[in-house]
Coordinates of C-alpha atoms and ligand atoms in Angstrom, one line a residue:
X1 CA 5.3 -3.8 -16.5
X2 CA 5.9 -3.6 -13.0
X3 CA 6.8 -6.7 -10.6
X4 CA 3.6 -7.1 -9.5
X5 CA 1.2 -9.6 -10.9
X6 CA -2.8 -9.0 -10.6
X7 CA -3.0 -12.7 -9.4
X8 CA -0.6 -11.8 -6.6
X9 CA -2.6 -8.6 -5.8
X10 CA -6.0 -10.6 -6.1
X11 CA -4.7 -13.5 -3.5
X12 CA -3.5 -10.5 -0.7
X13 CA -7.1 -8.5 -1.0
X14 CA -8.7 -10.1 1.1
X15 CA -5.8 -10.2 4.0
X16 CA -5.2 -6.6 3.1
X17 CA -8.9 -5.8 3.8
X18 CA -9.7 -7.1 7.3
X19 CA -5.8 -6.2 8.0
X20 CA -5.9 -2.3 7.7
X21 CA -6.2 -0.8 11.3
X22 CA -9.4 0.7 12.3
X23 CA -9.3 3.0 14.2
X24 CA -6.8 4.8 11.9
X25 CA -9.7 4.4 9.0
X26 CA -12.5 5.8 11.8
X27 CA -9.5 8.9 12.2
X28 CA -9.8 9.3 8.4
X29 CA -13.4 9.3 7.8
X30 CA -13.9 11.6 10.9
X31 CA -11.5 14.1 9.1
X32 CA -13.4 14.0 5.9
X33 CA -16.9 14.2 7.6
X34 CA -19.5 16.2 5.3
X35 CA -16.5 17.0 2.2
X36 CA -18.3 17.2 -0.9
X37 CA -16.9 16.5 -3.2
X38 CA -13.7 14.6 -2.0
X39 CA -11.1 14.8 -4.5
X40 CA -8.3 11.6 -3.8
X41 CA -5.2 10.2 -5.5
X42 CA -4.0 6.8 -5.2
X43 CA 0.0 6.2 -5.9
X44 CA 0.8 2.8 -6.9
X45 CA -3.1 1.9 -7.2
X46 CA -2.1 -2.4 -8.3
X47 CA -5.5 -3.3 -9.2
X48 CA -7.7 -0.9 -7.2
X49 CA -7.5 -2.4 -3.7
X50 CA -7.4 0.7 -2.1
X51 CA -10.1 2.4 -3.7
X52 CA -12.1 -0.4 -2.6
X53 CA -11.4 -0.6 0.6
X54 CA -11.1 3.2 1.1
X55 CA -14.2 4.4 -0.6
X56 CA -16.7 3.1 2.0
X57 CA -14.9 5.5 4.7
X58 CA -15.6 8.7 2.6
X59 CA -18.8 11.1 1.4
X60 CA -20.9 10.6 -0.9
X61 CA -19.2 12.1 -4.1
X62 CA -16.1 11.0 -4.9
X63 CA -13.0 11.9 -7.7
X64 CA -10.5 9.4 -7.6
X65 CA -7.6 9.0 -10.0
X66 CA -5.7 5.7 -10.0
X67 CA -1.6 5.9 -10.9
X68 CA 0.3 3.3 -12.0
X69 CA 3.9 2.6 -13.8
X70 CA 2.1 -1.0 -14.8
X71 CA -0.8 -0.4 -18.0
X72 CA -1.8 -3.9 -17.6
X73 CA -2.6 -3.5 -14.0
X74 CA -4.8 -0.2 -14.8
X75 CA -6.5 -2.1 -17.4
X76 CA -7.4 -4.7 -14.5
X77 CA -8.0 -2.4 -11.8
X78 CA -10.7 -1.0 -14.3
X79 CA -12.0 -4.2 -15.0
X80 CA -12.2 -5.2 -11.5
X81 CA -13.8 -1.9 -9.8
X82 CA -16.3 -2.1 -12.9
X83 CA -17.3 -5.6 -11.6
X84 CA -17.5 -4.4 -7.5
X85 CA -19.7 -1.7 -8.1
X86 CA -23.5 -1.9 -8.5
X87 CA -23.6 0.1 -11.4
X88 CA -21.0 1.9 -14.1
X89 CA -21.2 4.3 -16.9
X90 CA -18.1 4.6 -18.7
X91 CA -16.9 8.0 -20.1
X92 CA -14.3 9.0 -22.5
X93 CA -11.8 8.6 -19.7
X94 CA -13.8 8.3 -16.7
X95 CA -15.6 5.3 -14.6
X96 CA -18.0 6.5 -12.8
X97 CA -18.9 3.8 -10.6
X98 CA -22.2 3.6 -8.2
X99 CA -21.7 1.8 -4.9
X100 CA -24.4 1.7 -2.4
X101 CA -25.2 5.5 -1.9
X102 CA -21.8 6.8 -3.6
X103 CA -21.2 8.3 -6.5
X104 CA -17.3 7.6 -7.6
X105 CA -15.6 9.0 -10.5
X106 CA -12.6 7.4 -11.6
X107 CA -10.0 8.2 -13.7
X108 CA -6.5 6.4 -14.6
X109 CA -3.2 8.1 -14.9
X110 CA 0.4 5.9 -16.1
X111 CA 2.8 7.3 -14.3
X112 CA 6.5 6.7 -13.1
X113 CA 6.5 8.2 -9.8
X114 CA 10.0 8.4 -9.6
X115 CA 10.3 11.0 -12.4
X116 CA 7.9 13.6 -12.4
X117 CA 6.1 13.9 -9.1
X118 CA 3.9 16.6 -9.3
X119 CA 2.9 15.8 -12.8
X120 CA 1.8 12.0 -11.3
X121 CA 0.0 13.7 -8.8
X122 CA -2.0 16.2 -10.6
X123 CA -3.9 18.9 -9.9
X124 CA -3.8 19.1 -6.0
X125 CA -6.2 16.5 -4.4
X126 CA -7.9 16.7 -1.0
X127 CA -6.2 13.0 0.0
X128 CA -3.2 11.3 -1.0
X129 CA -3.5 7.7 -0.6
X130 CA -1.5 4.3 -0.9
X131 CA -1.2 0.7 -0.2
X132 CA 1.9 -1.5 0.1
X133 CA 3.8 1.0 -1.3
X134 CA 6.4 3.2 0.9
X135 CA 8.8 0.4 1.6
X136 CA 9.4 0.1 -2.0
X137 CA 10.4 3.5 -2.4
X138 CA 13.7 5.3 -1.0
X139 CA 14.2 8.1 2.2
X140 CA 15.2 10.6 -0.3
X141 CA 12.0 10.1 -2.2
X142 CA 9.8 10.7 1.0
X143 CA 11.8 13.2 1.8
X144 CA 10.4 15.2 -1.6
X145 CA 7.4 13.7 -1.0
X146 CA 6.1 14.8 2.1
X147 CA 7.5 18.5 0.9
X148 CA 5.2 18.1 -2.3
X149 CA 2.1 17.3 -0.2
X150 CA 2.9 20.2 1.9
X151 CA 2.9 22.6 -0.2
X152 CA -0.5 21.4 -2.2
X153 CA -2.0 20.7 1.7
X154 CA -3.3 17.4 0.9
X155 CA -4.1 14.8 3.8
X156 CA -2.0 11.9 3.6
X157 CA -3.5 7.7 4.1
X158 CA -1.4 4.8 4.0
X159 CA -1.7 1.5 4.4
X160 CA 0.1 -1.8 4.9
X161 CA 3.7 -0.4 5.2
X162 CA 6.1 -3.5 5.8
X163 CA 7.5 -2.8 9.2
X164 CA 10.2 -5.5 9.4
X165 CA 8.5 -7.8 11.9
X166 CA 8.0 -11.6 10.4
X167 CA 7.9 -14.8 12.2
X168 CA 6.5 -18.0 10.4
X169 CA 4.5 -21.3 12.6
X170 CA 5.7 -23.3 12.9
X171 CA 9.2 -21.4 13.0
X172 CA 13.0 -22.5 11.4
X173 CA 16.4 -22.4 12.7
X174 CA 17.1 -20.4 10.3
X175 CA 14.5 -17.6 10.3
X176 CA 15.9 -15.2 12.1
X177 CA 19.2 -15.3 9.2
X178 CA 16.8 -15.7 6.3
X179 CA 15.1 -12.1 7.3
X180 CA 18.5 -10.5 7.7
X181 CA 19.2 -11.4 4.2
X182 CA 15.6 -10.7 2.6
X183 CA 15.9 -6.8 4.5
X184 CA 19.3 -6.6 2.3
X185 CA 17.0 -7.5 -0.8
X186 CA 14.9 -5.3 0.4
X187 CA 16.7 -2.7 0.6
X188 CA 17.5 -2.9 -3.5
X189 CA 16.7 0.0 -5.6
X190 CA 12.8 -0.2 -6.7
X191 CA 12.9 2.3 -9.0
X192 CA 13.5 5.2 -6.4
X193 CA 16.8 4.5 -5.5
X194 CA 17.8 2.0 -2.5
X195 CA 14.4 1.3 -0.8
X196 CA 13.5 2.3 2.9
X197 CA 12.2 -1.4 3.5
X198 CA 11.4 -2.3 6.8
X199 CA 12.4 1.4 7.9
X200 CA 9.5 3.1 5.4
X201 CA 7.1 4.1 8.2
X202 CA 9.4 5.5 10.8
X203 CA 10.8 7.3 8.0
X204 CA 7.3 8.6 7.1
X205 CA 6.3 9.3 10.4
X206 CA 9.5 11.7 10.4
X207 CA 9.2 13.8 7.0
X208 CA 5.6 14.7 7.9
X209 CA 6.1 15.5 11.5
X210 CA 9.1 17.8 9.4
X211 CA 6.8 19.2 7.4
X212 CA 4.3 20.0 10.8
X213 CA 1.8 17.4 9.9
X214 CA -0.2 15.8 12.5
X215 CA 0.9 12.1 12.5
X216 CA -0.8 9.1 13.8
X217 CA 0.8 5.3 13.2
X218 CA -1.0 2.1 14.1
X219 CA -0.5 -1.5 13.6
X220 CA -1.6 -3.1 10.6
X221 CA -0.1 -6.5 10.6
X222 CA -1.2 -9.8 8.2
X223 CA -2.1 -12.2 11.1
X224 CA -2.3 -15.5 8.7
X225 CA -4.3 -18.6 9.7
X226 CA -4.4 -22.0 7.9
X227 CA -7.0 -20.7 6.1
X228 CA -5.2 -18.5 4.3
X229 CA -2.9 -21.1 3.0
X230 CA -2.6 -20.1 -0.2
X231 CA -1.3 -16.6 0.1
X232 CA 1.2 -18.6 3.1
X233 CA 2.7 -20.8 0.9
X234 CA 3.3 -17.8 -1.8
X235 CA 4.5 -15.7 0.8
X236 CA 7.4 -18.3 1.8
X237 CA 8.1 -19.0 -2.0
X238 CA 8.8 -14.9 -2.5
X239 CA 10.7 -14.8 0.4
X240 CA 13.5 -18.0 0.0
X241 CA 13.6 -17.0 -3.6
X242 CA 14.3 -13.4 -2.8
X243 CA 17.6 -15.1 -0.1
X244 CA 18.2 -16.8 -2.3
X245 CA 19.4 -14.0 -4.6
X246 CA 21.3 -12.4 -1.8
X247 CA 23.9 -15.4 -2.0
X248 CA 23.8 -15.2 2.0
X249 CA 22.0 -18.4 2.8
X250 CA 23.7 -21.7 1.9
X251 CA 21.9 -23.9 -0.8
X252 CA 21.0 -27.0 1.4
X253 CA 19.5 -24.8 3.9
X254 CA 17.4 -23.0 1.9
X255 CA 16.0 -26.0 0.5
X256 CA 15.4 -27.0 4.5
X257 CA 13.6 -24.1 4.5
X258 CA 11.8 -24.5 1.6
X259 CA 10.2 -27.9 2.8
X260 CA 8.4 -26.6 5.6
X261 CA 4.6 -26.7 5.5
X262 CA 3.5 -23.6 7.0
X263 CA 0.3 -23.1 8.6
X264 CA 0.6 -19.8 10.2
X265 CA 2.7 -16.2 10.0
X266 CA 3.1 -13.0 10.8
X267 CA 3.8 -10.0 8.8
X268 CA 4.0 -6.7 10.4
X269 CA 3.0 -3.7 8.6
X270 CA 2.0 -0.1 9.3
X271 CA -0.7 2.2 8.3
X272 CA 0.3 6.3 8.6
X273 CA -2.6 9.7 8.3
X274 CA -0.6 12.3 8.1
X275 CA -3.0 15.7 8.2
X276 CA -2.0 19.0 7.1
X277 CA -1.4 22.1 9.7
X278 CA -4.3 23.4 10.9
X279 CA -4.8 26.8 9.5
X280 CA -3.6 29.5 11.7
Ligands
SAM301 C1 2.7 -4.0 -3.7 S1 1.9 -3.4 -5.1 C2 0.4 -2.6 -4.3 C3 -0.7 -2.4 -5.2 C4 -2.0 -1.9 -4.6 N1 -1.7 -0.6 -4.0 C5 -2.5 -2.8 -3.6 O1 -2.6 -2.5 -2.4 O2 -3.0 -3.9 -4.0 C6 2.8 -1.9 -5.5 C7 2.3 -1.1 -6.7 O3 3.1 0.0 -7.0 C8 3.3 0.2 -8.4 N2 4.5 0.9 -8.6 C9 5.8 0.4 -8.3 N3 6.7 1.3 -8.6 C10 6.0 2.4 -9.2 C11 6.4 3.6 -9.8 N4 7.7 3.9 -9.9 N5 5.5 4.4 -10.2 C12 4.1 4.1 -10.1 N6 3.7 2.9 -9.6 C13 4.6 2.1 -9.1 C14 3.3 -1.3 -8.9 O4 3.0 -1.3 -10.3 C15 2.2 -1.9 -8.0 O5 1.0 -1.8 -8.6

């Protein structure tokens, strides 16, 4: 079990989606022009999000294998990318899912990925890919990271890194000492260690450019409307109760806090391609 629920995961899909930054996705399916087959791995794959929203960018034949801590959210992301493709036949241990013209092959692993990294990762993939993970895990755990990509060469893709940046409409006295406290929760060990948080994609940016990658950042933020009300109002419930457990914010406050109707935020987030050396 992880501390992720598929209900939570199925609510920010859709804001994740039209979210992701373009041009970074046009860089990535530009790199991978004409690669047949593509073989990808996707750390921390939740309920398959990235798969689906990554898939479109690349070729035709596709190997994708899905990690997870959480069994209960591979079991769902199976179900889920079984009901988003056109077709599916199911192998032994395999999906292999049709979509449009693509042919996608996917296979689950459960795996910690703060214990054995390279088993998690596999045999060496073409593309290492992630959503609203990095700011969960810690600097020292990048740090081994991008070295581990290195030295298998794979291209590196991720999205929706949490950058720090979040102002809610209409906004609260106390906003700008409610973040303060949730980056110290933020900051809590994850299950790597104390996370990077709001620092994860600088911190990325840094341990590929240290291992000679060519980096490219852009803006990814949620840009929430009152149509989005729903995933708002669970946003602002996370965030006061995950104050709260900081002890920093005084009990009548919070519950100041807590009573505003919200009809608007914004939640800045990154999105990283990191791309091997070229060879010499
Ligand atoms: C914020 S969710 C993102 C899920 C998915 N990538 C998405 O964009 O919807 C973070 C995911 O990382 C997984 N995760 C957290 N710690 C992990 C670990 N140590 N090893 C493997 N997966 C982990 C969680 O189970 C969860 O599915």
């Amino acid at each position: 079990m992880s501390a992720f629920s598929a209900e939570w995961l199925d609510l920010r899909e859709p804001v994740d989606h039209r979210s992701r930054n373009k041009a970074l996705a046009h860089a990535l399916a530009r790199h991978f022009e004409g690669w047949r087959p593509l073989r990808v791995v996707d750390l921390g794959c939740g309920t398959g999000s990235n798969l689906r929203a990554t898939a479109p960018l690349l070729g035709p034949e596709q190997h994708w294998t899905l990690v997870d801590v959480d069994a209960a959210l591979l079991e769902a992301a199976a179900a889920r990318l079984t009901a988003w493709a056109d077709g599916c036949e199911a192998g032994a241990d395999t999906l292999v899912l049709c979509k449009g013209p693509k042919r996608i092959h996917v296979q689950f692993r459960r795996a910690d990925l703060a214990g054995d990294l390279d088993a998690a990762l596999g045999p060496p993939a073409d593309l290492v890919t992630a959503a609203a993970l990095f700011d969960l895990v810690s600097p020292a755990f990048m740090t081994r990271f991008a070295a581990t990509l290195a030295t298998r060469k794979s291209a590196f893709y991720t999205v929706l890194t949490y950058d720090g940046d979040q102002r809610w409409t209409p906004p609260h006295a106390a906003d700008p000492r409610m973040l303060e406290a949730f980056h110290r929760h933020q900051g809590r060990d994850k299950g790597f260690g104390s996370a990077a948080g709001p620092a994860a994609a600088d911190l990325l940016r840094e341990r590929f450019a240290a291992a000679h990658y060519r980096v490219q950042e852009a803006d990814s933020a949620w840009r929430l409307e009152p149509e989005d009300a729903g995933l708002i109002a669970d946003l602002a419930r996370g965030f006061a109760a995950a104050v709260a457990e900081t002890g920093a914010i005084d009990a009548l406050t919070l519950a100041d806090w807590r009573d505003v109707v919200r009809t608007g935020a914004l939640v800045g987030h990154a999105d990283t391609l990191a791309l091997p050396p070229l060879r010499p």
